[in-house]
Coordinates of C-alpha atoms and ligand atoms in Angstrom, one line a residue:
X297 CA -225.0 43.6 124.3
X298 CA -221.8 45.3 123.3
X299 CA -218.5 43.8 122.0
X300 CA -216.9 44.6 125.4
X301 CA -219.6 42.4 127.1
X302 CA -218.3 39.4 125.0
X303 CA -215.0 39.4 126.8
X304 CA -212.7 40.6 124.0
X305 CA -209.5 42.5 124.7
X306 CA -209.0 46.3 124.5
X307 CA -207.0 46.2 121.2
X308 CA -209.7 44.1 119.5
X309 CA -212.4 46.4 120.7
X310 CA -210.5 49.3 119.2
X311 CA -210.2 47.5 115.9
X312 CA -213.9 46.6 115.9
X313 CA -214.8 50.2 116.6
X314 CA -212.5 51.3 113.7
X315 CA -214.4 48.9 111.5
X316 CA -217.6 50.7 112.4
X317 CA -219.3 47.9 114.3
X318 CA -221.1 48.9 117.4
X319 CA -223.3 45.9 118.2
X320 CA -222.3 42.2 117.8
X321 CA -224.4 40.2 115.4
X322 CA -226.4 37.2 116.5
X323 CA -223.7 34.6 115.8
X324 CA -221.0 36.8 117.3
X325 CA -223.0 37.1 120.5
X326 CA -223.6 33.4 120.6
X327 CA -220.2 32.1 119.6
X328 CA -217.5 34.5 120.8
X329 CA -217.8 33.8 124.6
X330 CA -217.7 30.0 123.9
X331 CA -214.7 30.3 121.6
X332 CA -212.9 32.3 124.2
X333 CA -213.7 29.6 126.7
X334 CA -212.1 27.0 124.5
X335 CA -215.3 25.1 123.6
X336 CA -215.8 23.4 120.2
X337 CA -218.5 25.1 118.1
X338 CA -221.0 23.7 115.5
X339 CA -222.5 26.7 113.9
X340 CA -225.2 26.7 111.3
X341 CA -224.8 30.1 109.8
X342 CA -224.9 31.7 106.4
X343 CA -222.6 34.3 105.0
X344 CA -223.8 37.8 105.7
X345 CA -224.5 37.0 109.3
X346 CA -221.1 38.3 110.5
X347 CA -219.9 34.7 110.9
X348 CA -216.3 35.4 109.9
X349 CA -215.8 37.8 112.7
X350 CA -217.4 35.3 115.1
X351 CA -214.3 33.2 114.8
X352 CA -211.6 35.6 113.8
X353 CA -212.1 38.0 116.7
X354 CA -211.8 35.4 119.5
X355 CA -209.0 33.7 117.7
X356 CA -207.0 36.9 117.6
X357 CA -207.6 37.3 121.3
X358 CA -206.4 33.8 122.0
X359 CA -203.4 34.1 119.7
X360 CA -202.3 37.3 121.4
X361 CA -200.5 35.2 124.0
X362 CA -197.8 32.9 122.7
X363 CA -195.6 32.6 119.6
X364 CA -195.4 30.5 116.5
X365 CA -192.6 28.2 115.8
X366 CA -191.0 27.6 112.4
X367 CA -193.2 25.6 110.1
X368 CA -195.7 25.0 112.9
X369 CA -198.8 27.1 112.5
X370 CA -200.7 27.6 115.8
X371 CA -204.2 27.8 114.2
X372 CA -205.6 26.5 110.9
X373 CA -208.6 27.8 108.9
X374 CA -209.8 25.7 106.0
X375 CA -211.9 27.4 103.3
X376 CA -213.4 25.8 100.2
X377 CA -212.4 28.5 97.7
X378 CA -209.4 30.8 97.2
X379 CA -211.6 33.9 97.2
X380 CA -213.1 33.0 100.6
X381 CA -209.6 32.2 102.0
X382 CA -208.4 35.6 100.8
X383 CA -211.4 37.3 102.4
X384 CA -210.8 35.6 105.8
X385 CA -207.1 36.8 105.5
X386 CA -208.4 40.3 105.0
X387 CA -210.5 40.0 108.1
X388 CA -207.4 39.1 110.1
X389 CA -205.8 42.3 108.7
X390 CA -208.8 44.4 109.7
X391 CA -209.4 43.0 113.2
X392 CA -205.8 42.2 114.0
X393 CA -204.4 45.7 113.2
X394 CA -203.4 46.3 116.8
X395 CA -201.8 42.9 117.2
X396 CA -198.6 41.5 115.9
X397 CA -199.8 38.3 114.4
X398 CA -198.3 36.5 111.5
X399 CA -200.5 34.7 108.9
X400 CA -200.1 32.8 105.8
X401 CA -202.6 32.5 103.0
X402 CA -202.1 29.1 101.4
X403 CA -204.2 28.7 98.2
X404 CA -203.8 27.1 94.9
X405 CA -203.0 28.8 91.6
X406 CA -200.1 30.9 93.0
X407 CA -196.4 30.1 93.6
X408 CA -195.8 27.7 96.4
X409 CA -192.3 29.1 97.1
X410 CA -193.4 32.3 98.6
X411 CA -196.0 30.5 100.7
X412 CA -193.3 28.1 101.9
X413 CA -191.1 31.0 102.9
X414 CA -193.8 32.5 105.1
X415 CA -194.6 29.1 106.7
X416 CA -190.9 28.5 107.4
X417 CA -190.8 31.7 109.5
X418 CA -193.7 30.4 111.6
X419 CA -197.3 31.7 111.5
X420 CA -200.0 32.2 114.1
X421 CA -202.7 31.5 111.6
X422 CA -202.7 29.5 108.4
X423 CA -205.7 30.2 106.1
X424 CA -205.8 27.5 103.4
X425 CA -207.7 25.7 100.8
X426 CA -207.4 21.9 101.4
X427 CA -205.5 20.9 98.2
X428 CA -202.7 23.4 98.6
X429 CA -202.4 22.7 102.3
X430 CA -201.8 19.0 101.5
X431 CA -199.3 19.8 98.8
X432 CA -197.2 21.7 101.4
X433 CA -197.6 19.0 103.9
X434 CA -196.6 16.3 101.5
X435 CA -193.5 18.2 100.5
X436 CA -192.5 18.3 104.1
X437 CA -192.7 22.0 104.5
X438 CA -195.4 22.0 107.1
X439 CA -195.8 20.5 110.5
X440 CA -199.3 20.4 111.9
X441 CA -198.6 19.1 115.4
X442 CA -198.9 22.5 117.0
X443 CA -202.3 23.5 115.7
X444 CA -204.5 24.4 118.7
X445 CA -207.5 25.7 116.9
X446 CA -209.0 24.4 113.7
X447 CA -211.8 26.2 111.8
X448 CA -213.6 24.4 109.0
X449 CA -215.6 27.1 107.3
X450 CA -218.4 26.6 104.7
X451 CA -218.3 22.9 105.4
X452 CA -221.3 22.1 103.2
X453 CA -219.5 23.8 100.3
X454 CA -216.4 21.6 101.0
X455 CA -218.8 18.7 100.6
X456 CA -220.2 19.9 97.3
X457 CA -216.7 20.5 96.0
X458 CA -215.5 17.0 96.9
X459 CA -213.1 18.2 99.5
X460 CA -214.2 16.1 102.4
X461 CA -211.6 13.3 102.0
X462 CA -208.9 16.0 102.0
X463 CA -210.4 17.6 105.1
X464 CA -210.5 14.2 106.8
X465 CA -206.9 13.6 106.0
X466 CA -205.9 17.1 107.2
X467 CA -207.8 16.6 110.5
X468 CA -206.0 13.2 111.0
X469 CA -202.7 15.1 110.9
X470 CA -203.7 17.5 113.7
X471 CA -203.3 16.9 117.4
X472 CA -206.2 15.1 119.0
X473 CA -206.4 17.8 121.7
X474 CA -207.4 21.0 120.0
X475 CA -210.4 23.3 119.7
X476 CA -212.5 22.9 116.6
X477 CA -215.0 25.2 115.1
X478 CA -217.2 24.0 112.2
X479 CA -219.4 26.4 110.3
X480 CA -221.8 25.5 107.6
X481 CA -224.7 27.3 105.9
X482 CA -226.7 24.0 105.8
X483 CA -226.4 20.9 107.9
X484 CA -226.7 17.8 105.6
X485 CA -226.2 14.4 107.1
X486 CA -222.7 14.1 105.9
X487 CA -221.7 17.3 107.7
X488 CA -223.4 16.1 110.9
X489 CA -221.3 12.9 110.6
X490 CA -218.1 15.0 110.3
X491 CA -219.2 17.1 113.2
X492 CA -219.7 14.0 115.3
X493 CA -216.2 12.8 114.4
X494 CA -214.3 16.1 114.7
X495 CA -216.0 17.9 117.5
X496 CA -216.1 17.2 121.2
X497 CA -219.2 18.3 123.1
X498 CA -219.7 21.3 120.7
X499 CA -221.8 24.3 121.5
X500 CA -224.5 24.2 118.8
X501 CA -225.5 27.6 117.3
X502 CA -227.9 28.4 114.6
X503 CA -228.5 32.0 113.6
X504 CA -231.0 31.7 110.7
X505 CA -233.1 29.0 109.3
X506 CA -231.0 27.1 106.8
X507 CA -231.4 28.0 103.2
X508 CA -233.8 30.9 103.7
X509 CA -233.3 33.9 101.5
X510 CA -232.7 37.3 103.0
X511 CA -235.9 39.4 103.3
X512 CA -234.4 42.4 101.5
X513 CA -233.9 40.6 98.2
X514 CA -236.7 41.1 95.7
X515 CA -236.9 37.8 93.8
X516 CA -238.2 37.4 90.3
X517 CA -238.5 34.5 87.9
X518 CA -238.8 34.8 84.2
X519 CA -239.8 31.9 82.1
X520 CA -238.2 31.8 78.7
X521 CA -240.3 30.1 76.1
X522 CA -238.6 29.5 72.8
X523 CA -237.9 26.8 70.2
X524 CA -236.0 23.7 70.9
X525 CA -232.2 23.4 70.9
X526 CA -229.6 24.5 73.4
X527 CA -228.2 27.3 71.4
X528 CA -231.7 28.8 70.6
X529 CA -232.4 28.8 74.3
X530 CA -229.1 30.3 75.2
X531 CA -229.6 33.1 72.7
X532 CA -233.1 33.8 74.0
X533 CA -231.8 34.0 77.5
X534 CA -229.0 36.4 76.5
X535 CA -231.6 38.5 74.7
X536 CA -233.9 38.5 77.8
X537 CA -231.0 39.4 80.0
X538 CA -230.2 42.5 78.0
X539 CA -233.8 43.5 78.0
X540 CA -233.9 43.2 81.7
X541 CA -230.8 45.3 82.0
X542 CA -232.5 47.9 79.9
X543 CA -235.4 48.0 82.3
X544 CA -233.5 47.7 85.6
X545 CA -231.2 50.2 87.1
X546 CA -228.2 47.9 87.2
X547 CA -225.3 49.4 89.1
X548 CA -223.4 46.2 89.3
X549 CA -224.4 42.6 89.1
X550 CA -223.2 39.1 89.4
X551 CA -224.6 36.8 86.6
X552 CA -224.4 33.1 87.4
X553 CA -224.1 30.3 84.9
X554 CA -224.0 26.6 85.7
X555 CA -221.1 25.8 83.4
X556 CA -217.7 27.4 83.0
X557 CA -218.0 27.3 79.2
X558 CA -221.2 29.3 79.4
X559 CA -219.6 31.8 81.6
X560 CA -217.1 32.6 78.9
X561 CA -219.7 32.7 76.2
X562 CA -222.0 35.0 78.1
X563 CA -219.2 37.3 79.2
X564 CA -218.1 37.7 75.6
X565 CA -221.6 38.3 74.4
X566 CA -222.2 41.0 76.9
X567 CA -218.9 42.6 76.1
X568 CA -219.8 42.7 72.5
X569 CA -223.0 44.5 73.4
X570 CA -221.0 47.1 75.2
X571 CA -221.5 46.0 78.8
X572 CA -218.6 46.5 81.1
X573 CA -218.1 42.8 81.8
X574 CA -215.6 40.2 83.0
X575 CA -215.7 36.5 83.6
X576 CA -214.8 34.5 86.8
X577 CA -214.6 30.8 87.1
X578 CA -212.4 28.1 88.5
X579 CA -210.5 27.3 85.3
X580 CA -209.0 30.8 85.2
X581 CA -205.5 31.5 86.4
X582 CA -205.5 32.6 90.1
X583 CA -203.8 35.9 89.3
X584 CA -206.6 36.7 86.8
X585 CA -209.3 35.6 89.3
X586 CA -207.8 37.9 92.0
X587 CA -207.4 40.8 89.7
X588 CA -210.9 40.4 88.3
X589 CA -212.4 40.3 91.8
X590 CA -210.5 43.4 92.7
X591 CA -211.7 45.3 89.7
X592 CA -215.3 44.2 90.4
X593 CA -215.1 45.3 94.0
X594 CA -213.5 48.6 92.9
X595 CA -216.4 49.3 90.5
X596 CA -214.1 49.1 87.5
X597 CA -216.1 46.2 86.2
X598 CA -220.0 46.4 86.4
X599 CA -221.0 42.9 85.4
X600 CA -219.3 39.8 86.6
X601 CA -220.4 36.6 84.9
X602 CA -219.4 33.7 87.1
X603 CA -219.7 30.1 88.2
X604 CA -220.5 29.1 91.7
X605 CA -216.9 29.9 92.7
X606 CA -218.2 33.4 93.4
X607 CA -221.5 32.3 94.9
X608 CA -220.5 31.6 98.4
X609 CA -219.5 34.0 101.0
X610 CA -218.1 36.8 98.9
X611 CA -218.7 40.1 100.5
X612 CA -219.3 42.7 97.8
X613 CA -221.0 45.7 99.3
X614 CA -223.8 47.4 97.5
X615 CA -224.3 44.8 94.8
X616 CA -227.6 46.0 93.1
X617 CA -228.5 42.8 91.2
X618 CA -228.0 39.1 90.8
X619 CA -229.0 37.4 87.6
X620 CA -229.3 33.6 87.5
X621 CA -228.7 32.9 83.8
X622 CA -229.2 29.3 84.7
X623 CA -231.4 27.7 87.4
X624 CA -229.0 25.9 89.7
X625 CA -229.3 22.2 90.0
X626 CA -228.8 22.2 93.8
X627 CA -231.5 24.2 95.5
X628 CA -229.2 25.6 98.2
X629 CA -227.1 27.3 95.5
X630 CA -230.1 29.4 94.6
X631 CA -230.0 30.9 98.1
X632 CA -226.3 31.4 98.0
X633 CA -226.3 33.0 94.6
X634 CA -229.1 35.5 95.3
X635 CA -227.6 36.2 98.7
X636 CA -224.8 38.1 97.1
X637 CA -227.2 41.0 96.8
X638 CA -229.4 42.6 99.5
X639 CA -226.5 42.6 101.9
X640 CA -225.7 44.9 104.8
X641 CA -229.3 46.2 105.0
X642 CA -229.5 47.3 101.3
X643 CA -232.2 46.1 99.0
X644 CA -231.2 43.9 96.1
X645 CA -232.9 42.4 93.1
X646 CA -232.5 38.9 91.9
X647 CA -233.7 37.6 88.5
X648 CA -233.8 33.9 87.5
X649 CA -234.1 32.9 83.9
X650 CA -235.8 29.5 83.6
X651 CA -236.9 27.3 80.8
X652 CA -239.2 24.3 80.6
X653 CA -236.3 22.0 81.3
X654 CA -235.7 23.7 84.7
X655 CA -239.2 22.8 86.1
X656 CA -237.9 20.1 88.4
X657 CA -235.0 22.2 89.7
X658 CA -237.4 25.2 90.3
X659 CA -239.8 23.0 92.1
X660 CA -237.1 21.8 94.5
X661 CA -235.9 25.4 95.1
X662 CA -239.4 26.5 95.9
X663 CA -240.0 23.4 98.1
X664 CA -236.9 24.1 100.0
X665 CA -237.7 27.8 100.5
X666 CA -241.4 27.0 101.3
X667 CA -242.5 29.8 99.0
X668 CA -242.9 30.5 95.3
X669 CA -240.5 32.8 93.5
X670 CA -242.7 35.6 92.1
X671 CA -243.2 35.4 88.4
X672 CA -242.0 38.5 86.5
X673 CA -243.6 39.6 83.3
X674 CA -240.9 41.3 81.4
X675 CA -243.3 42.9 78.9
X676 CA -245.6 44.2 81.6
X677 CA -242.6 45.6 83.4
X678 CA -241.5 47.3 80.2
X679 CA -244.7 49.2 80.0
X680 CA -244.2 50.8 83.3
X681 CA -240.6 51.9 82.8
X682 CA -239.2 54.6 80.7
X683 CA -237.1 52.1 78.7
X684 CA -239.2 50.7 75.8
X685 CA -238.5 47.1 75.1
X686 CA -239.0 45.5 71.8
X687 CA -240.3 42.2 73.1
X688 CA -244.1 41.8 73.3
X689 CA -244.0 39.0 75.9
X690 CA -241.5 36.8 77.5
X691 CA -241.0 34.9 74.3
X692 CA -237.9 36.3 73.0
X693 CA -236.4 36.1 69.5
X694 CA -233.3 33.9 68.8
X695 CA -231.4 36.9 67.6
X696 CA -229.2 39.5 69.2
X697 CA -227.6 42.7 68.3
X698 CA -225.0 44.9 69.7
X699 CA -226.0 48.4 70.9
X700 CA -224.9 51.7 69.6
X701 CA -223.4 54.3 71.9
X702 CA -226.8 56.0 72.3
X703 CA -228.5 52.8 73.4
X704 CA -226.0 51.9 76.2
X705 CA -227.5 51.2 79.6
X706 CA -226.0 51.9 83.0
X707 CA -223.9 48.8 83.2
X708 CA -222.7 49.4 79.7
X709 CA -219.7 51.4 80.6
X710 CA -217.3 49.8 78.2
X711 CA -215.3 53.0 77.7
X712 CA -214.4 53.2 81.4
X713 CA -210.7 52.5 82.0
X714 CA -210.3 49.0 83.3
X715 CA -207.6 47.3 85.2
X716 CA -207.5 43.6 85.6
X717 CA -209.6 42.4 82.7
X718 CA -209.8 38.7 82.5
X719 CA -208.0 37.0 79.6
X720 CA -211.3 35.8 78.3
X721 CA -212.7 39.3 78.1
X722 CA -210.1 40.2 75.4
X723 CA -210.7 37.2 73.1
X724 CA -212.5 37.6 69.9
X725 CA -216.3 37.6 69.9
X726 CA -218.0 34.4 69.3
X727 CA -219.9 34.1 66.1
X728 CA -223.2 33.2 67.6
X729 CA -223.7 36.7 69.0
X730 CA -223.0 38.6 65.9
X731 CA -226.1 38.0 63.8
X732 CA -228.2 41.1 64.3
X733 CA -231.4 41.8 62.3
X734 CA -231.9 45.4 61.2
X735 CA -235.3 45.8 62.9
X736 CA -233.8 44.9 66.2
X737 CA -231.0 47.4 65.7
X738 CA -233.6 50.0 65.2
X739 CA -235.5 49.0 68.3
X740 CA -232.4 49.0 70.3
X741 CA -231.5 52.5 69.0
X742 CA -234.8 53.8 70.1
X743 CA -234.1 53.0 73.7
X744 CA -233.1 56.0 75.8
X745 CA -229.9 55.8 77.7
X746 CA -230.4 55.8 81.5
X747 CA -228.0 57.2 84.1
X748 CA -226.6 54.7 86.5
X749 CA -228.3 55.0 89.9
X750 CA -227.6 53.4 93.2
X751 CA -229.2 50.0 94.0
X752 CA -231.4 51.6 96.6
X753 CA -232.9 54.9 97.3
X754 CA -231.8 54.5 100.9
X755 CA -228.8 56.8 101.4
X756 CA -228.0 55.5 104.9
X757 CA -224.3 54.5 105.4
X758 CA -223.3 51.0 104.6
X759 CA -221.8 48.5 106.9
X760 CA -218.1 48.9 107.7
X761 CA -218.1 52.6 106.7
X762 CA -220.2 54.2 109.4
X763 CA -222.6 53.6 112.2
X764 CA -225.5 51.9 110.5
X765 CA -226.5 48.6 111.9
X766 CA -228.9 46.7 109.6
X767 CA -231.8 44.9 111.3
X768 CA -231.1 41.5 109.8
X769 CA -227.7 41.4 111.4
X770 CA -229.4 41.9 114.8
X771 CA -231.6 38.8 114.7
X772 CA -231.5 36.8 117.8
X773 CA -229.7 33.5 117.5
X774 CA -231.6 30.4 118.1
X775 CA -228.9 28.9 120.2
X776 CA -230.0 25.3 120.2
X777 CA -231.9 25.1 117.0
X778 CA -230.7 22.5 114.5
X779 CA -231.1 22.6 110.9
X780 CA -233.1 19.9 109.1
X781 CA -231.9 19.8 105.5
X782 CA -231.8 17.1 103.1
X783 CA -228.3 16.0 102.2
X784 CA -227.3 16.5 98.7
X785 CA -225.2 14.2 96.6
X786 CA -221.5 14.9 96.6
X787 CA -220.7 16.6 93.4
X788 CA -217.6 15.8 91.4
X789 CA -214.5 17.5 92.7
X790 CA -214.0 20.9 91.2
X791 CA -210.6 22.3 90.6
X792 CA -210.9 25.5 92.4
X793 CA -208.4 25.1 95.1
Ligands
AMP986 P1 -219.8 37.6 107.0 O1 -221.1 36.9 107.4 O2 -218.7 37.2 107.8 O3 -219.5 37.4 105.5 O4 -220.0 39.1 107.2 C1 -221.0 39.9 106.5 C2 -220.7 41.4 106.6 O5 -221.1 41.9 107.9 C3 -219.3 41.8 106.4 O6 -219.3 42.9 105.5 C4 -218.8 42.3 107.7 O7 -217.9 43.3 107.6 C5 -220.1 42.8 108.4 N1 -220.1 42.7 109.9 C6 -219.6 41.7 110.6 N2 -219.8 41.9 111.9 C7 -220.6 43.1 112.0 C8 -221.1 43.8 113.1 N3 -221.0 43.4 114.3 N4 -221.8 44.9 112.8 C9 -221.9 45.3 111.5 N5 -221.4 44.7 110.4 C10 -220.7 43.5 110.7

């Protein structure tokens, strides 16, 4: 099957070829012909399957005929986070390069005036987070009567973030006769309910079993055993994380925390220890979030400590590691977090730090995946690497120390010039990370510095840059399979959009 077989126009085929894609992925093969036919779609697909192109490509084709009227977008794409919305907008740039389509990115955290200006001129595609879209509508700057295609992307994430009432309101403002595409990584009951309400005789597509982790991610679990008390545990985890980074060839990594506050604390701690680190979470100004993401994607920042804002859908090529500083409380988030690595056919490594308190969350993750996360013995691993580690076993001391120049590890490239550092990265170091015992300083000094190496020994070209087609993208879609996932309680609304 080729892209030409899917019925896409010449200009799109050229753009796809320029992007380096030769073969459609499973979801593209299954969805594109039906979208072109005007059918509604209910797709159960995770990020990394090529799902974005499965709706952007046919939309560009459909939009090629016709023109937008002032303030009346012709199509609407709803995304749960600003980062995802920006990523979809980039996809329209890439695939729409030979078309003259206008688009507006309507997300929170940035000036409304500029967005209003673009909407006023008329746009073919409006890519929005729900909150900001409603703001524009309520101010009277947006008319939704002309929307012919609606895409609700990452619907389960919308649910988690408390956006469903906003989504329902937006849909009530759209024409009844329209084409609707709903995509979700998982299909909890609440999303099925929405699908029944919003979609008409949809083509159901499922491209991978829900909530299964990619096969090319090596997963590891480290159990931290330490004294009682939140701060003691946090310190032990920070210590373990640094030991891990001494052992692992970390080129770049996302480090997930459950709470925004902990994101800031950990980022500051790592920075103190000379790691080239920034923080990313929903309470940061949008301009800082965007700049930080850019710096991370451009390799100017090696470690990004983040909340789940960054967990879903972000496409960062060649990410060598993901560290879960906290075990997520929703099992699906585990899969989404680790899924940021091992993308585009490369091998990735994921480490989860767990404590006794996480037992029940771990159990539900392992139940959901139907497999146990392999236990990783940090002390055994240390014996087999060239980086000696002070710890005797996984029980780590409640103390930390900053490294000297000679002890710096691959990701500790603090001296590298950086653009776009987050505000938090420049704030003074928290006191809790400054108490360093002399013995440990000695131990840290003894460690040899390692050169940064690529995440994988596989030198084959990566997706988007050449002709390599990873096997996991070629999996056959199970066209009618439905997901069977337990619904999860709607979380409190997060202020990310
Ligand atoms: P997504 O699931 O939309 O986040 O896409 C995951 C990655 O796959 C992105 O980096 C896309 O650029 C890439 N991709 C999408 N379609 C194809 C294709 N047909 N062949 C190779 N790579 C693709």
